[in-house]
Tab-separated table of N, CA and C in Angstrom:
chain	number	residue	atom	x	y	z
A	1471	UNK	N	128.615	48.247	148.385
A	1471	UNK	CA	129.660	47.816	149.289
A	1471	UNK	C	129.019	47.226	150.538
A	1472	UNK	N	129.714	46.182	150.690
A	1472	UNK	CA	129.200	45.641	152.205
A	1472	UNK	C	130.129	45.714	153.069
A	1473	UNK	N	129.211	46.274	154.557
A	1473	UNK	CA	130.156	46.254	155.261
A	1473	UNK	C	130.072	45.380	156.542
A	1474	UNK	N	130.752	45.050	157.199
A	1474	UNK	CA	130.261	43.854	158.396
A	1474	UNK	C	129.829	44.460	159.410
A	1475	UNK	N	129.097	43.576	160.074
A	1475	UNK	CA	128.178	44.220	161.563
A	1475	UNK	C	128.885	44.854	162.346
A	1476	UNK	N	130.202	43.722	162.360
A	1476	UNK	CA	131.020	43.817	163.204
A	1476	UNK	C	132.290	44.988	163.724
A	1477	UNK	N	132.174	46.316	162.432
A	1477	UNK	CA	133.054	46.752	162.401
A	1477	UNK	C	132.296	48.015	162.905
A	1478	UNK	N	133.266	48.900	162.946
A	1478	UNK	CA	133.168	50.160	164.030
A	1478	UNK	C	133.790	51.213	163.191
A	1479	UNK	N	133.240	52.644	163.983
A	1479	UNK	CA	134.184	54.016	163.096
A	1479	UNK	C	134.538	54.352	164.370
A	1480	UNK	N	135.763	54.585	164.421
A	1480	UNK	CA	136.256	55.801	165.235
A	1480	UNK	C	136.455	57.411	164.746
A	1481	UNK	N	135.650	58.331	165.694
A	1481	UNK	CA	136.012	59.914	165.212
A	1481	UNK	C	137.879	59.953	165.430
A	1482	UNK	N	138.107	60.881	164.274
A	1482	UNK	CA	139.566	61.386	163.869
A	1482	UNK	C	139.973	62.883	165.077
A	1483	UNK	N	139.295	62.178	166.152
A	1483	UNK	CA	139.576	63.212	166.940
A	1483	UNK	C	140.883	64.486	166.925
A	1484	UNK	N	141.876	63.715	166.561
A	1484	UNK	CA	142.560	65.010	166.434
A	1484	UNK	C	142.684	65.944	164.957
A	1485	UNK	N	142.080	65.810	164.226
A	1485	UNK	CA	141.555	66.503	163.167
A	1485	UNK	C	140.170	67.149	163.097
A	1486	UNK	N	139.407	66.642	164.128
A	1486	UNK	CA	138.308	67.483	164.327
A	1486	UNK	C	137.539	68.218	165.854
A	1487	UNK	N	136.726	68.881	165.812
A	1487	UNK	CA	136.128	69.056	167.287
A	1487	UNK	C	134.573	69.332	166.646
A	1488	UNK	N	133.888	68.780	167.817
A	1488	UNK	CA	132.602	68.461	167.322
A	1488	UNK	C	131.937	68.337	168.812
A	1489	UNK	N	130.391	68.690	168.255
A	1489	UNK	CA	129.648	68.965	169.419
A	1489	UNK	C	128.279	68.626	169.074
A	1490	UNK	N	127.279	68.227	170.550
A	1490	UNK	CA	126.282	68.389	170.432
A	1490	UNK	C	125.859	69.403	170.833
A	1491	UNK	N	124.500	70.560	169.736
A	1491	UNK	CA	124.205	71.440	170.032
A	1491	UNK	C	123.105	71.409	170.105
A	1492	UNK	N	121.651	71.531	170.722
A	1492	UNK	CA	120.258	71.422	170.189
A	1492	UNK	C	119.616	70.004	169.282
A	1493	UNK	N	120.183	69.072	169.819
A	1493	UNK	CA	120.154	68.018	169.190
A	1493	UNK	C	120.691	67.734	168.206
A	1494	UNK	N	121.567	68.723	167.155
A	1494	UNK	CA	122.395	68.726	165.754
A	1494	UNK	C	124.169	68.822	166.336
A	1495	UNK	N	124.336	67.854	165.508
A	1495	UNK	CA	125.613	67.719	165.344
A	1495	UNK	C	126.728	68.723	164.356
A	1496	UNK	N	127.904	69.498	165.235
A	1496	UNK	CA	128.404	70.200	164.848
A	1496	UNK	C	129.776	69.665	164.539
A	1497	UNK	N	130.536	69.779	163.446
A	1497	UNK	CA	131.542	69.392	163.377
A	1497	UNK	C	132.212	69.829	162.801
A	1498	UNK	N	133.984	70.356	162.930
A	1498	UNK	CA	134.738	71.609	162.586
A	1498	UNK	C	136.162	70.539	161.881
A	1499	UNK	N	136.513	70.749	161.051
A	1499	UNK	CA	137.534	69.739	159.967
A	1499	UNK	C	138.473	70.575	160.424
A	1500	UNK	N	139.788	70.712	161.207
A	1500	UNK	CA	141.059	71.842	161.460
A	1500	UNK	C	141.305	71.712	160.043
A	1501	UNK	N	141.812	70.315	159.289
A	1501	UNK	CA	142.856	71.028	158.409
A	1501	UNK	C	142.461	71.174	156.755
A	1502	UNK	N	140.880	70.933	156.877
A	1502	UNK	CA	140.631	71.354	155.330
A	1502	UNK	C	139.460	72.713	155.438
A	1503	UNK	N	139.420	73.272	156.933
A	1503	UNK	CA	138.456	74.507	157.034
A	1503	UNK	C	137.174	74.243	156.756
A	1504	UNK	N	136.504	73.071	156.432
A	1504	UNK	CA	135.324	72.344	156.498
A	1504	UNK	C	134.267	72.602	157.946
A	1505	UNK	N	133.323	72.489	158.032
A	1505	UNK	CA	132.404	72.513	158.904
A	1505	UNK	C	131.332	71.730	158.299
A	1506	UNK	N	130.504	70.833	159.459
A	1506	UNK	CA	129.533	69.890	158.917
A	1506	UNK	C	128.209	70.075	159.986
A	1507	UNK	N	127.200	70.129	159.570
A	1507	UNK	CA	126.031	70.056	160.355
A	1507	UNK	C	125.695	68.441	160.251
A	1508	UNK	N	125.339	68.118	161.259
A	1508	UNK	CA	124.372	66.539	161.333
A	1508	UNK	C	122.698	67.045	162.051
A	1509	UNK	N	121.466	66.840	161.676
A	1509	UNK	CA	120.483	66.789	162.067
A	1509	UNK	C	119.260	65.551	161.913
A	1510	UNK	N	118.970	65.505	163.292
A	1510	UNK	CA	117.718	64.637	163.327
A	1510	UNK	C	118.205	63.303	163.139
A	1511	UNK	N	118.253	61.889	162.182
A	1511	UNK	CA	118.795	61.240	162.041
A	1511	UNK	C	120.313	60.711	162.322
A	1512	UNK	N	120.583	61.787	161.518
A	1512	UNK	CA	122.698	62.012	161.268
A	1512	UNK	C	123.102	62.344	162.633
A	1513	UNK	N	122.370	63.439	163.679
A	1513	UNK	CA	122.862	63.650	164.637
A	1513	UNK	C	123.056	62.358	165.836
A	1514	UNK	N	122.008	61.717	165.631
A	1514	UNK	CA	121.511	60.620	166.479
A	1514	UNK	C	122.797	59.141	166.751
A	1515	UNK	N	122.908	58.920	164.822
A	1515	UNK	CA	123.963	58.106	164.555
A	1515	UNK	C	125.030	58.512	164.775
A	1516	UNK	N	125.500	59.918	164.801
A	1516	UNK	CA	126.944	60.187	165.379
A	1516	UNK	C	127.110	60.159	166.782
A	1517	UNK	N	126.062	60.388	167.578
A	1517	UNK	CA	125.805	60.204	168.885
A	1517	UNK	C	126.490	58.687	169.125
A	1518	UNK	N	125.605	57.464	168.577
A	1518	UNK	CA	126.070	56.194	168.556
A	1518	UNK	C	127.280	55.927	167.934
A	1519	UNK	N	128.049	56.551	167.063
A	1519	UNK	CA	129.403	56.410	166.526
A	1519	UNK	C	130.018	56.964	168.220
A	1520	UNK	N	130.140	57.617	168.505
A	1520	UNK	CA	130.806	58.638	169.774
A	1520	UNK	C	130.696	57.132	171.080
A	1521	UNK	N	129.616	56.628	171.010
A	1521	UNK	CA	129.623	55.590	171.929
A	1521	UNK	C	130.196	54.072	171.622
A	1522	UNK	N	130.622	54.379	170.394
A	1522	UNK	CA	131.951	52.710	169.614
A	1522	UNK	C	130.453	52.156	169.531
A	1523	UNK	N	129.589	52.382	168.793
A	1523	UNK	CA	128.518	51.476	168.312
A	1523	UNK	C	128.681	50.832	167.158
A	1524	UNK	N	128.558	49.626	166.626
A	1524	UNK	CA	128.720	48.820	165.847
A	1524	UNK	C	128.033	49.111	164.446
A	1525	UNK	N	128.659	48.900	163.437
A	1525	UNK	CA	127.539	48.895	162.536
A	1525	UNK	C	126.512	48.251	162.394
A	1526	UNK	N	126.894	46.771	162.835
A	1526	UNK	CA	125.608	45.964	162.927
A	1526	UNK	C	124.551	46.707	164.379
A	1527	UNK	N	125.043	47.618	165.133
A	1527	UNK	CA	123.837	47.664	166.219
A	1527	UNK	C	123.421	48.886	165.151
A	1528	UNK	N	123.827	49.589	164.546
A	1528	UNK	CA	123.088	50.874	163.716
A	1528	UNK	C	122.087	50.503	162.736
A	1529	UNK	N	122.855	49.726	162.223
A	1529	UNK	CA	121.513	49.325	161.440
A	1529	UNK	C	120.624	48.979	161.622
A	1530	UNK	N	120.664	47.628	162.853
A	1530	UNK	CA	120.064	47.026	163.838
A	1530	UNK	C	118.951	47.962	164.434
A	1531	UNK	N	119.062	49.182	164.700
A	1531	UNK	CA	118.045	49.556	165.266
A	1531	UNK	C	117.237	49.973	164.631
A	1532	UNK	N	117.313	49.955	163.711
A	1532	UNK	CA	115.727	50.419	162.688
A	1532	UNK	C	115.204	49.039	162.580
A	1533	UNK	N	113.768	49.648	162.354
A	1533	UNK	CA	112.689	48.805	161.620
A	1533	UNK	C	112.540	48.492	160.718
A	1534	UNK	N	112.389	47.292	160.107
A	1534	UNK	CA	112.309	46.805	158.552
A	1534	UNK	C	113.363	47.613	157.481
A	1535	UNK	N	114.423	47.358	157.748
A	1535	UNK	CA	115.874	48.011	157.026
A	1535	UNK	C	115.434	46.874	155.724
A	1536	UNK	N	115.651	47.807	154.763
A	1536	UNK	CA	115.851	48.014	153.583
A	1536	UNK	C	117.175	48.196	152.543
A	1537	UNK	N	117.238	47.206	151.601
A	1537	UNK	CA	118.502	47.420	150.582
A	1537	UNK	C	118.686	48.892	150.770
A	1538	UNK	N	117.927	49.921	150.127
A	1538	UNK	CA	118.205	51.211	150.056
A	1538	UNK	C	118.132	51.985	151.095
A	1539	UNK	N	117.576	51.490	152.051
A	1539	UNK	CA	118.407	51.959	153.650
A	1539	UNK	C	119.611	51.740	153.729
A	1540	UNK	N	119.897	50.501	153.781
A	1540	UNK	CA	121.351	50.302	153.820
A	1540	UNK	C	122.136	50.970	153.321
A	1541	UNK	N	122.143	51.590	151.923
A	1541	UNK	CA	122.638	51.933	151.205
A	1541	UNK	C	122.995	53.540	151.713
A	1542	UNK	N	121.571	54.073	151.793
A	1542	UNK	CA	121.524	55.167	152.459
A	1542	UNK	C	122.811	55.711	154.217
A	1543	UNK	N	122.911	54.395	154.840
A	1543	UNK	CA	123.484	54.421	156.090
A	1543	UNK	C	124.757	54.337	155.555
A	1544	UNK	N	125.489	53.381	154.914
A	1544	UNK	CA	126.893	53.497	153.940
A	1544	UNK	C	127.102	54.718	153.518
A	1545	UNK	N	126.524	55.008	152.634
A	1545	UNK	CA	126.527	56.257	151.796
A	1545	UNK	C	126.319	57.550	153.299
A	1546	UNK	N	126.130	57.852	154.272
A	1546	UNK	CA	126.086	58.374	155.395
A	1546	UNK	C	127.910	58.122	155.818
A	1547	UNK	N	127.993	57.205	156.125
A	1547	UNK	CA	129.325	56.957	157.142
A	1547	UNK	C	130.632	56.511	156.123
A	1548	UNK	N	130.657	56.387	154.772
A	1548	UNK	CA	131.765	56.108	154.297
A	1548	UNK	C	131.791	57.521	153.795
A	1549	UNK	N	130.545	58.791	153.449
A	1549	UNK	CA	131.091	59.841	153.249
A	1549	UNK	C	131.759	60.589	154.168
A	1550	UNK	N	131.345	60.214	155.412
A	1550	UNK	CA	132.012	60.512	156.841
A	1550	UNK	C	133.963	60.438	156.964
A	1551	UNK	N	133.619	59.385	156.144
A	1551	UNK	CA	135.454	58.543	155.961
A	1551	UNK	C	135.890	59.601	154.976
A	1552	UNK	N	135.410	59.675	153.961
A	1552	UNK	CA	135.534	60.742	152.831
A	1552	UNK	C	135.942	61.885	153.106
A	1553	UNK	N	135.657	62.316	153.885
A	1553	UNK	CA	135.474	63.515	154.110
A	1553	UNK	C	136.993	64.195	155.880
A	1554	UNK	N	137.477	62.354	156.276
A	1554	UNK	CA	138.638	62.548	156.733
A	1554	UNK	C	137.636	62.874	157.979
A	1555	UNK	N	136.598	62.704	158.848
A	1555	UNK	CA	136.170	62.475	159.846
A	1555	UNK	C	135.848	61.558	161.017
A	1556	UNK	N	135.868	60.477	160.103
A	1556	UNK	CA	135.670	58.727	160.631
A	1556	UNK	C	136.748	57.863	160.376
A	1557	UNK	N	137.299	57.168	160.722
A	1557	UNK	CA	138.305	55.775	160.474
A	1557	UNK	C	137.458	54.339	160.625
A	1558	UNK	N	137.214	53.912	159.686
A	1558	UNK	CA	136.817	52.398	159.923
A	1558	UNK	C	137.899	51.791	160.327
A	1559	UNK	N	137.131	50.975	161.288
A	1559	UNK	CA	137.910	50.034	162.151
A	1559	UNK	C	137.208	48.655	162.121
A	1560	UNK	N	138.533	47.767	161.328
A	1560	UNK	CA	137.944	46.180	161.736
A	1560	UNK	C	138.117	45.485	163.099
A	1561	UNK	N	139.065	46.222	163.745
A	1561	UNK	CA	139.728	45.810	165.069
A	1561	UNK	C	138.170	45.397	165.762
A	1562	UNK	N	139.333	44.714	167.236
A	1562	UNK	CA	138.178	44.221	168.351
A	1562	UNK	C	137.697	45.729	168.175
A	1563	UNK	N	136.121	45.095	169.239
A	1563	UNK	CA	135.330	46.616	169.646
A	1563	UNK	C	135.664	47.153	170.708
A	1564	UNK	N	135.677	48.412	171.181
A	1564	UNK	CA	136.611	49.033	172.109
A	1564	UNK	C	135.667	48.435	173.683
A	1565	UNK	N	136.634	48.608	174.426
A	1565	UNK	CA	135.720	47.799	175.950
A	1565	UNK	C	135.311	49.122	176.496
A	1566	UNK	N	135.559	50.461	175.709
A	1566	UNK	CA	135.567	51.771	176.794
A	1566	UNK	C	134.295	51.988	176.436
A	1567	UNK	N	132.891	51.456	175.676
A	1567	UNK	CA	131.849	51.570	174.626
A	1567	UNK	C	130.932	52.403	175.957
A	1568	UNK	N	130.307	52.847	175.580
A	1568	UNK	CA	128.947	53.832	176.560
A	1568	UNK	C	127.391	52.784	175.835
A	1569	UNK	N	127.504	51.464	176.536
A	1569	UNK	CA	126.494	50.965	176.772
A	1569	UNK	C	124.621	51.501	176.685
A	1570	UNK	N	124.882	52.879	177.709
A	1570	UNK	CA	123.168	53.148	177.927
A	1570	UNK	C	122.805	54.133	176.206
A	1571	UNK	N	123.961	54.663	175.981
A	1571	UNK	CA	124.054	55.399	174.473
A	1571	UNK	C	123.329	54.775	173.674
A	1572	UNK	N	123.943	53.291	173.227
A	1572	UNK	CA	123.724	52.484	172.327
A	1572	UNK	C	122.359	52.255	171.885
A	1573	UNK	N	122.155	52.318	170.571
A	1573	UNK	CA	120.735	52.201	170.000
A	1573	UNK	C	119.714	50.774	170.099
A	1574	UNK	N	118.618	50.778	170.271
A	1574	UNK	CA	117.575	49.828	171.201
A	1574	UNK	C	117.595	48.818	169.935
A	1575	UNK	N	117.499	47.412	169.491
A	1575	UNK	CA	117.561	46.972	168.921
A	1575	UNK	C	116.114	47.329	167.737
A	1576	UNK	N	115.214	47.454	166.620
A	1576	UNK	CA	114.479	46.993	165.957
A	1576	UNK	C	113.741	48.411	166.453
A	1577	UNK	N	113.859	49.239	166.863
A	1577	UNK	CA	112.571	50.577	167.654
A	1577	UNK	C	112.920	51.288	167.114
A	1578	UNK	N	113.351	52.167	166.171
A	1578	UNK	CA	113.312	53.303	164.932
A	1578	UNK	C	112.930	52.818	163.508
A	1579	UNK	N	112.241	54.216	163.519
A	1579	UNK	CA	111.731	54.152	162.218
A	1579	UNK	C	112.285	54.606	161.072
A	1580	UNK	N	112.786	53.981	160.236
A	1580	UNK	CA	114.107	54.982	159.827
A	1580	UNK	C	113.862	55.800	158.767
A	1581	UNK	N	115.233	56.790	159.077
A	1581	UNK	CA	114.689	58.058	158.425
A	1581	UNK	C	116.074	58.217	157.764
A	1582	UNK	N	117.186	58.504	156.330
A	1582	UNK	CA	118.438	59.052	156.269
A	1582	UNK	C	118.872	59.833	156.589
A	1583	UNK	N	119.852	59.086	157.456
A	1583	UNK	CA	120.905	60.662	157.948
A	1583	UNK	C	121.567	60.820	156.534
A	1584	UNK	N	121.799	62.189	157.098
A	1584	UNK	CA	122.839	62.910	155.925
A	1584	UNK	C	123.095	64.176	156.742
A	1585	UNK	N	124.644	64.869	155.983
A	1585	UNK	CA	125.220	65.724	156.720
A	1585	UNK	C	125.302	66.888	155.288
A	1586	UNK	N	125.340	68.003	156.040
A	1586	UNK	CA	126.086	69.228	155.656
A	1586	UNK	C	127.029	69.604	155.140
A	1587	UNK	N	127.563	70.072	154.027
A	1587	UNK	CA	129.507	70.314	154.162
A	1587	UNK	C	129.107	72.251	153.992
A	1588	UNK	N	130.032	72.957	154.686
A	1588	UNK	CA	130.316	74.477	154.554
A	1588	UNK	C	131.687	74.617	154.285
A	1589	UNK	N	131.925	75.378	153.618
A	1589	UNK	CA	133.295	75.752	152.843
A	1589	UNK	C	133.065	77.116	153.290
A	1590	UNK	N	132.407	78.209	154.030
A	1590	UNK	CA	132.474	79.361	153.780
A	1590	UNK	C	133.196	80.394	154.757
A	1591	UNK	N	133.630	79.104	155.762
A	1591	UNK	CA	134.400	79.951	156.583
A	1591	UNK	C	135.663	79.147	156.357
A	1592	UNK	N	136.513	78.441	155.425
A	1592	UNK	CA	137.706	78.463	155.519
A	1592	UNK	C	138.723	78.830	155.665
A	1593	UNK	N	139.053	79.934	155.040
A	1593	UNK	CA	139.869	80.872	155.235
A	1593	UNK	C	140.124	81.338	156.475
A	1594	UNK	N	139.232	81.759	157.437
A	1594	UNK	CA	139.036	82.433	158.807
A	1594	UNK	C	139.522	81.222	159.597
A	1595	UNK	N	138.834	79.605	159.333
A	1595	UNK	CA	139.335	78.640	160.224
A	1595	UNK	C	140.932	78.299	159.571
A	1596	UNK	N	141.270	78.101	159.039
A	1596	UNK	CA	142.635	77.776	158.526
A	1596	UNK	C	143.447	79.514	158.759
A	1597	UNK	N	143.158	80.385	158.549
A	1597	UNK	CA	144.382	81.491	159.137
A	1597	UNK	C	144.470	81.606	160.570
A	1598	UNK	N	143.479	81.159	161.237
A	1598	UNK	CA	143.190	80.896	162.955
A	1598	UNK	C	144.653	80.918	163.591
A	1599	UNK	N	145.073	81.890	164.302
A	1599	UNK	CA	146.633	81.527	164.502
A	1599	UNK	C	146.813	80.035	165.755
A	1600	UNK	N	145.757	79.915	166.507
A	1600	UNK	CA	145.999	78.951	167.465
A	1600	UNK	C	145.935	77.361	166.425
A	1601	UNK	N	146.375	77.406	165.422
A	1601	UNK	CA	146.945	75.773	164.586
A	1601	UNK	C	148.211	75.822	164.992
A	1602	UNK	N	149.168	76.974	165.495
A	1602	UNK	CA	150.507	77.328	165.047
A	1602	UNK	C	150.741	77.012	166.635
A	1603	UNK	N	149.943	76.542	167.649
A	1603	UNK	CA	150.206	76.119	168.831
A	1603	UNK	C	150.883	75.156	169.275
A	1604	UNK	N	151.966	75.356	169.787
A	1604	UNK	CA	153.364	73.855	170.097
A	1604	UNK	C	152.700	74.086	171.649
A	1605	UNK	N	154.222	73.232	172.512
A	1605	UNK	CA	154.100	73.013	173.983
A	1605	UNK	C	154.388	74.111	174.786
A	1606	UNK	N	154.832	75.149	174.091
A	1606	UNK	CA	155.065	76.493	174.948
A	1606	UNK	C	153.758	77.331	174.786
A	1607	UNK	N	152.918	77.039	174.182
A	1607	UNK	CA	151.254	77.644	174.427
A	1607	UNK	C	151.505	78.716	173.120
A	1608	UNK	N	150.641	79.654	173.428
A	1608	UNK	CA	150.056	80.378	172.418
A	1608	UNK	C	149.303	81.704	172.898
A	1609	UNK	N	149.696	83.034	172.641
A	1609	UNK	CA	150.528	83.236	171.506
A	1609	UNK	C	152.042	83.294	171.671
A	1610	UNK	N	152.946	83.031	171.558
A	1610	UNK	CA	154.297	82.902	171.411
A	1610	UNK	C	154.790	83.137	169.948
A	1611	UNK	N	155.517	84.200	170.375
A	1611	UNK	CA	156.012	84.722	168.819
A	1611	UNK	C	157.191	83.661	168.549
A	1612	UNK	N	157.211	83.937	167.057
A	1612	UNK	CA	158.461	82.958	166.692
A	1612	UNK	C	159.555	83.724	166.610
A	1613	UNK	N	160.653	83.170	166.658
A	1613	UNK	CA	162.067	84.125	166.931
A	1613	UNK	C	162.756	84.466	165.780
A	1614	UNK	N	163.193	85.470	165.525
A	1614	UNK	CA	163.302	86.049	164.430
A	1614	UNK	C	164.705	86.228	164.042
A	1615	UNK	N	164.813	85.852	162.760
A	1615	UNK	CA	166.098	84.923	162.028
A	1615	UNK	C	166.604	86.293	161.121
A	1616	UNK	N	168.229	86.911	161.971
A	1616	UNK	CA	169.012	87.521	161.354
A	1616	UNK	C	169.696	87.251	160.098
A	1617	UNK	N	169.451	87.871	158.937
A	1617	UNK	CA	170.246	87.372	157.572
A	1617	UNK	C	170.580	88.607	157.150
C-alpha cells in the first residue's frame, strides 16, 4: 500500500490516553481494554504523530529508506489504525503542528518501530466504574426504578 507524504494520523484522542514514560510510549484503548507499549523507535514516531508530522517528514527522516522500511513504517501506523488508535487524515495539515518536535530531515538510522498489544488487564479497565461518567461527575449513583 502506498501512502502519500502528504497525509497525516491524528490520535483518537477520545478513545485513548497515552503517555510518555521513560522514553516508551504508553497507551490505554477505553473501549476494547487494550494497552500498548511503544519503545525506542515506535516511541519516537508517536512522539512525531502527537506533533501532526507528515508521513512524508517520517519517513523522510531516516537514512537510506528502503522498500522494506517502508513497509515496515506502514505496517507500524496502519496497525495503529487497526487497532482504533490513529485516524488517517488526507485533509490540509493542521497549522497547530509543534514544529521543534518534528523529525530532522535524512539523520536517523533506521530502526522498526513496532508496538505491544496487552489484553491482560481488560476486564479491570472495562469494569472501571469512571466510563459510566456523564456531566454530573462521578460517583453518582443511578436512580433507582420502582416496578
Amino acid at each position: 500500500m502506498s501512502i502519500p507524504n502528504t497525509s497525516h494520523y491524528l490520535i483518537s484522542e477520545k478513545d485513548i490516553a497515552h503517555e510518555i514514560i521513560d522514553g516508551g510510549a504508553i497507551i490505554i484503548h477505553f473501549d476494547s481494554g487494550n494497552y500498548y507499549s511503544l519503545n525506542g523507535m515506535a516511541a519516537t514516531v508517536w512522539e512525531w504523530i502527537s506533533a501532526k508530522a507528515t508521513y512524508g517528514e517520517i519517513v523522510g527522516a531516516f537514512r537510506s529508506v528502503t522498500p522494506d522500511d517502508i513497509a515496515e513504517i506502514n505496517g507500524f501506523v496502519e496497525g495503529l489504525v487497526k487497532e482504533g488508535i490513529l485516524e488517517r487524515s488526507n485533509g490540509p495539515v493542521p497549522s497547530d503542528r509543534a514544529p521543534a518536535s518534528l523529525p530532522p530531515k535524512g539523520t536517523l538510522a533506521f530502526e522498526a518501530p513496532r508496538f505491544n498489544k496487552y489484553n491482560d488487564m481488560q476486564h479491570l479497565l472495562l469494569s472501571d466504574p469512571i466510563h459510566e461518567v456523564d456531566e454530573t461527575g462521578w460517583p453518582h449513583p443511578q436512580p433507582h426504578v420502582k416496578g
